[in-house]
Short mmCIF file of C-alpha atoms and ligand atoms in Angstrom, two decimals:
data_model
loop_
_atom_site.label_atom_id
_atom_site.label_comp_id
_atom_site.label_asym_id
_atom_site.label_seq_id
_atom_site.Cartn_x
_atom_site.Cartn_y
_atom_site.Cartn_z
CA MET A 637 101.31 126.52 90.86
CA ARG A 638 102.77 125.00 94.00
CA LYS A 639 102.57 126.78 97.33
CA ASN A 640 105.38 128.15 99.43
CA ILE A 641 104.95 126.85 102.97
CA VAL A 642 106.67 127.46 106.28
CA ALA A 643 105.60 124.81 108.81
CA GLY A 644 106.68 124.58 112.43
CA ASN A 645 107.26 121.23 114.13
CA TRP A 646 107.09 121.78 117.86
CA LYS A 647 108.00 118.16 118.65
CA MET A 648 107.61 117.30 122.37
CA ASN A 649 107.99 120.88 123.56
CA THR A 650 105.81 123.36 125.47
CA THR A 651 103.19 122.78 128.13
CA LEU A 652 99.62 123.51 127.07
CA ASP A 653 99.74 127.08 128.41
CA GLU A 654 103.11 127.75 126.77
CA GLY A 655 101.89 126.32 123.48
CA VAL A 656 98.73 128.41 123.45
CA GLU A 657 100.79 131.50 124.23
CA LEU A 658 103.24 130.72 121.42
CA ALA A 659 100.42 130.14 118.92
CA ASN A 660 98.77 133.34 120.04
CA ASP A 661 102.03 135.29 119.62
CA ILE A 662 102.56 133.93 116.09
CA ASN A 663 98.97 134.78 115.20
CA THR A 664 99.44 138.34 116.53
CA LEU A 665 102.65 138.82 114.53
CA LEU A 666 100.92 137.62 111.36
CA LYS A 667 97.87 139.82 111.77
CA GLY A 668 97.78 142.66 109.27
CA LYS A 669 100.98 141.45 107.60
CA LYS A 670 101.15 140.34 104.02
CA VAL A 671 103.28 137.21 103.90
CA ASN A 672 104.24 135.27 100.80
CA CYS A 673 103.81 131.74 102.07
CA ASP A 674 101.31 129.55 103.86
CA VAL A 675 102.07 129.17 107.57
CA ILE A 676 101.34 125.94 109.45
CA ILE A 677 102.10 124.98 113.03
CA CYS A 678 102.30 121.28 113.92
CA VAL A 679 101.80 120.84 117.63
CA PRO A 680 101.48 118.03 120.21
CA PHE A 681 98.12 116.18 120.19
CA THR A 682 97.28 117.60 123.61
CA HIS A 683 97.49 121.16 122.26
CA LEU A 684 95.49 120.87 119.04
CA THR A 685 92.05 121.93 120.24
CA SER A 686 93.28 124.80 122.42
CA VAL A 687 95.67 126.10 119.79
CA ASN A 688 92.92 125.88 117.19
CA ALA A 689 90.83 128.18 119.37
CA VAL A 690 93.42 131.00 119.32
CA ILE A 691 94.64 130.96 115.71
CA GLU A 692 92.84 132.40 112.72
CA PRO A 693 92.56 129.76 110.00
CA GLU A 694 93.19 132.29 107.24
CA LEU A 695 96.55 133.11 108.88
CA ILE A 696 97.76 129.77 110.23
CA GLY A 697 97.05 126.14 109.36
CA LEU A 698 97.14 123.57 112.14
CA GLY A 699 98.79 120.18 112.04
CA ALA A 700 99.56 117.19 114.25
CA GLU A 701 102.98 115.56 114.40
CA ASN A 702 101.81 111.99 113.80
CA CYS A 703 98.69 109.84 113.58
CA SER A 704 97.87 106.18 113.93
CA GLU A 705 97.96 103.78 111.00
CA HIS A 706 94.71 102.30 112.35
CA ASP A 707 91.19 103.59 111.95
CA LYS A 708 90.02 103.11 115.55
CA GLY A 709 89.73 100.51 118.28
CA ALA A 710 91.91 98.75 120.80
CA TYR A 711 95.17 100.65 120.32
CA THR A 712 95.75 102.14 123.76
CA GLY A 713 97.54 105.46 123.64
CA GLU A 714 97.22 105.95 119.90
CA VAL A 715 95.54 108.93 118.22
CA SER A 716 93.67 108.38 114.98
CA ALA A 717 93.56 110.64 111.95
CA SER A 718 89.82 111.19 112.48
CA MET A 719 90.53 112.34 116.06
CA VAL A 720 93.15 114.76 114.77
CA LYS A 721 90.76 116.02 112.11
CA SER A 722 88.02 116.55 114.70
CA THR A 723 90.19 119.12 116.52
CA GLY A 724 90.17 121.40 113.48
CA ALA A 725 93.61 120.35 112.23
CA THR A 726 94.25 120.35 108.50
CA HIS A 727 97.69 118.73 108.29
CA VAL A 728 99.75 115.95 109.82
CA ILE A 729 103.49 115.32 109.77
CA LEU A 730 104.23 111.71 108.82
CA GLY A 731 107.52 109.83 108.70
CA HIS A 732 109.60 112.34 110.61
CA SER A 733 113.09 110.87 111.07
CA GLU A 734 112.58 110.82 114.84
CA ARG A 735 109.51 108.59 114.34
CA ARG A 736 111.43 106.36 111.92
CA GLN A 737 114.49 106.20 114.18
CA TYR A 738 113.05 106.00 117.71
CA PHE A 739 109.69 104.34 117.04
CA GLY A 740 110.71 102.08 114.18
CA GLU A 741 108.19 103.41 111.68
CA ASN A 742 108.66 101.71 108.35
CA ASN A 743 107.45 102.32 104.82
CA GLU A 744 104.47 100.00 105.17
CA GLN A 745 103.20 101.73 108.31
CA LEU A 746 103.82 105.14 106.79
CA LEU A 747 101.74 104.25 103.77
CA ALA A 748 98.93 103.08 106.08
CA LYS A 749 99.19 106.35 108.05
CA THR A 750 99.11 108.31 104.81
CA HIS A 751 95.92 106.51 103.78
CA GLN A 752 94.38 107.28 107.18
CA ALA A 753 95.32 110.95 106.87
CA LEU A 754 93.97 111.30 103.33
CA THR A 755 90.77 109.39 104.06
CA ASN A 756 90.10 111.76 106.93
CA GLY A 757 90.82 114.92 104.98
CA LEU A 758 94.25 115.69 106.44
CA LYS A 759 97.16 116.76 104.24
CA PRO A 760 100.30 114.77 105.05
CA ILE A 761 103.64 116.55 105.36
CA PHE A 762 105.67 113.50 104.47
CA CYS A 763 109.28 113.56 105.67
CA VAL A 764 112.19 111.92 103.90
CA GLY A 765 115.94 112.24 104.37
CA GLU A 766 119.19 110.35 104.65
CA VAL A 767 121.39 109.79 107.69
CA LEU A 768 125.00 111.03 107.82
CA GLU A 769 126.47 107.69 106.80
CA GLU A 770 124.30 107.63 103.67
CA ARG A 771 125.33 111.19 102.82
CA GLU A 772 128.98 110.25 103.25
CA ASN A 773 128.84 106.94 101.34
CA GLY A 774 127.01 108.56 98.44
CA THR A 775 123.78 106.52 98.62
CA TYR A 776 121.61 109.49 99.66
CA ASN A 777 119.77 109.91 96.35
CA ASP A 778 118.74 106.25 96.31
CA VAL A 779 117.73 106.30 99.98
CA VAL A 780 115.46 109.31 99.53
CA LYS A 781 114.08 107.93 96.26
CA SER A 782 112.97 104.74 98.00
CA GLN A 783 111.37 106.74 100.84
CA VAL A 784 109.34 108.73 98.30
CA GLU A 785 108.50 105.56 96.35
CA ALA A 786 106.87 104.16 99.49
CA LEU A 787 103.90 106.34 98.52
CA PHE A 788 103.74 105.31 94.88
CA SER A 789 100.69 103.11 95.29
CA LEU A 790 98.69 106.31 95.89
CA THR A 791 96.50 107.44 93.04
CA PRO A 792 97.58 110.66 91.29
CA GLU A 793 94.69 112.46 92.98
CA GLU A 794 95.86 111.23 96.40
CA PHE A 795 99.51 112.02 95.74
CA SER A 796 98.64 115.56 94.71
CA LYS A 797 97.63 116.22 98.35
CA ILE A 798 101.07 115.34 99.71
CA VAL A 799 103.61 117.92 100.85
CA ILE A 800 107.12 116.48 100.95
CA ALA A 801 109.71 117.62 103.50
CA TYR A 802 113.33 116.79 102.75
CA GLU A 803 115.13 116.65 106.07
CA PRO A 804 118.68 115.35 106.04
CA VAL A 805 118.88 113.63 109.41
CA TRP A 806 122.42 114.92 109.99
CA ALA A 807 121.07 118.48 109.85
CA ILE A 808 118.13 118.09 112.25
CA GLY A 809 118.71 119.85 115.55
CA THR A 810 122.47 119.78 114.99
CA GLY A 811 123.03 123.36 113.89
CA LYS A 812 124.55 121.85 110.72
CA THR A 813 122.48 122.97 107.74
CA ALA A 814 122.64 121.48 104.27
CA THR A 815 124.03 124.05 101.89
CA ALA A 816 121.48 125.70 99.64
CA GLU A 817 123.06 123.76 96.75
CA GLN A 818 122.75 120.40 98.54
CA ALA A 819 119.10 121.17 99.29
CA GLU A 820 118.40 122.27 95.72
CA ASP A 821 120.07 119.15 94.24
CA MET A 822 118.01 116.84 96.43
CA HIS A 823 114.75 118.74 95.87
CA ALA A 824 115.29 118.59 92.10
CA HIS A 825 116.00 114.86 92.42
CA ILE A 826 112.78 114.31 94.42
CA ARG A 827 110.77 116.29 91.88
CA LYS A 828 112.19 114.16 89.08
CA VAL A 829 111.33 110.95 90.95
CA VAL A 830 107.75 112.24 91.37
CA GLU A 831 107.60 113.31 87.73
CA GLU A 832 108.67 109.89 86.49
CA LYS A 833 105.76 108.31 88.34
CA TYR A 834 103.01 110.95 88.29
CA GLY A 835 103.96 113.24 85.41
CA ASN A 836 105.08 116.81 85.07
CA GLU A 837 101.97 118.58 86.30
CA ILE A 838 101.80 116.80 89.67
CA ALA A 839 105.58 117.07 90.13
CA GLU A 840 105.53 120.80 89.43
CA ASN A 841 102.62 121.30 91.82
CA THR A 842 104.17 119.35 94.73
CA SER A 843 105.56 121.57 97.47
CA ILE A 844 108.92 120.28 98.70
CA LEU A 845 110.07 121.79 101.99
CA TYR A 846 113.58 121.77 103.43
CA GLY A 847 114.12 120.95 107.10
CA GLY A 848 117.25 120.86 109.21
CA SER A 849 118.60 123.70 111.36
CA CYS A 850 116.78 126.31 109.29
CA LYS A 851 116.93 129.77 110.91
CA PRO A 852 116.16 133.36 109.94
CA SER A 853 119.84 133.81 108.98
CA ASN A 854 119.94 130.97 106.41
CA ALA A 855 116.30 130.64 105.29
CA LYS A 856 116.48 133.28 102.58
CA GLU A 857 119.34 131.63 100.72
CA ILE A 858 117.83 128.14 100.97
CA PHE A 859 114.32 129.29 99.97
CA SER A 860 115.72 131.22 97.00
CA LYS A 861 116.47 127.93 95.23
CA PRO A 862 113.93 127.07 92.52
CA ASN A 863 112.99 123.64 93.86
CA VAL A 864 112.82 124.64 97.53
CA ASP A 865 109.27 125.65 98.40
CA GLY A 866 109.74 126.51 102.05
CA GLY A 867 110.73 124.83 105.27
CA LEU A 868 109.79 122.46 108.05
CA ILE A 869 111.18 124.16 111.11
CA GLY A 870 111.99 122.57 114.47
CA GLY A 871 113.94 124.57 117.06
CA ALA A 872 113.45 127.96 115.43
CA ALA A 873 109.65 127.45 115.42
CA LEU A 874 109.56 127.54 119.21
CA GLN A 875 109.98 131.29 119.36
CA ALA A 876 107.50 133.52 117.61
CA ASP A 877 110.18 136.01 116.49
CA SER A 878 112.52 133.50 114.91
CA PHE A 879 109.62 131.63 113.26
CA MET A 880 108.43 134.95 111.87
CA GLY A 881 111.96 135.69 110.64
CA ILE A 882 111.85 132.49 108.59
CA ILE A 883 108.35 133.26 107.24
CA GLU A 884 109.62 136.67 106.15
CA ALA A 885 112.44 135.04 104.18
CA PHE A 886 109.77 134.88 101.43
CA ASP A 887 109.65 138.60 100.70
C1 PEP B 1937 112.62 119.01 112.36
O1 PEP B 1937 112.75 118.25 113.31
O2 PEP B 1937 111.66 118.86 111.59
C2 PEP B 1937 113.63 120.04 112.19
C3 PEP B 1937 113.83 120.53 110.99
O3 PEP B 1937 114.34 120.43 113.31
P1 PEP B 1937 115.41 121.62 113.42
O4 PEP B 1937 114.88 122.79 112.65
O5 PEP B 1937 115.50 121.90 114.90
O6 PEP B 1937 116.68 121.10 112.85
#
């Protein structure tokens, strides 16, 4: 059966000291608590090794926010999947809308990054989602379908390692959340798209997370939907208490 997951995306926030303190605080809050989801924190590259040293792997998984599409070599400033893996990380966010929008990442590059992640034993948290115009002009189902289809050259075994995050771009960092019904409709659509390609078993076992202004006050309603398997959390993951409030939405 698929896993419930709450994953934090810290983006370009926190200094190293602040990040280690935040990770430590989350770890402390989770200690001795029985929670009903996997918890992952995805942190800046610079923080991975130090954060890994203060979290307990049975409580918190560790992820990066990106990785290179290349294996290694003359790519100044890039960070490879094998480098990420060598820090102790287990996951990597790929295709976040901010990467697509500000850094021009396209489907071809995202497939190459996904191959790099999988080859190096990292689980991709693969983000998809429409912009406001696509929501308003009614093309959102097709847009998200084609983003998911970008991965359809993966083998079934490879695809079964993917976590999908549906993040409507108009809801990210805006305070405007998709309704639980909008999230459920899209998650069911994504699951159907996956089922048509990879069959029922893989579709049923794929965790599909919702992301976009998720907070302790709305997480419970969104997570209660049958096709919503947790959240990818931006702003509310930057404070241990609010992140914990979202984790506890799975009671
Ligand atoms: C995100 O960027 O992945 C995200 C969901 O951000 P926020 O929760 O701040 O909307």
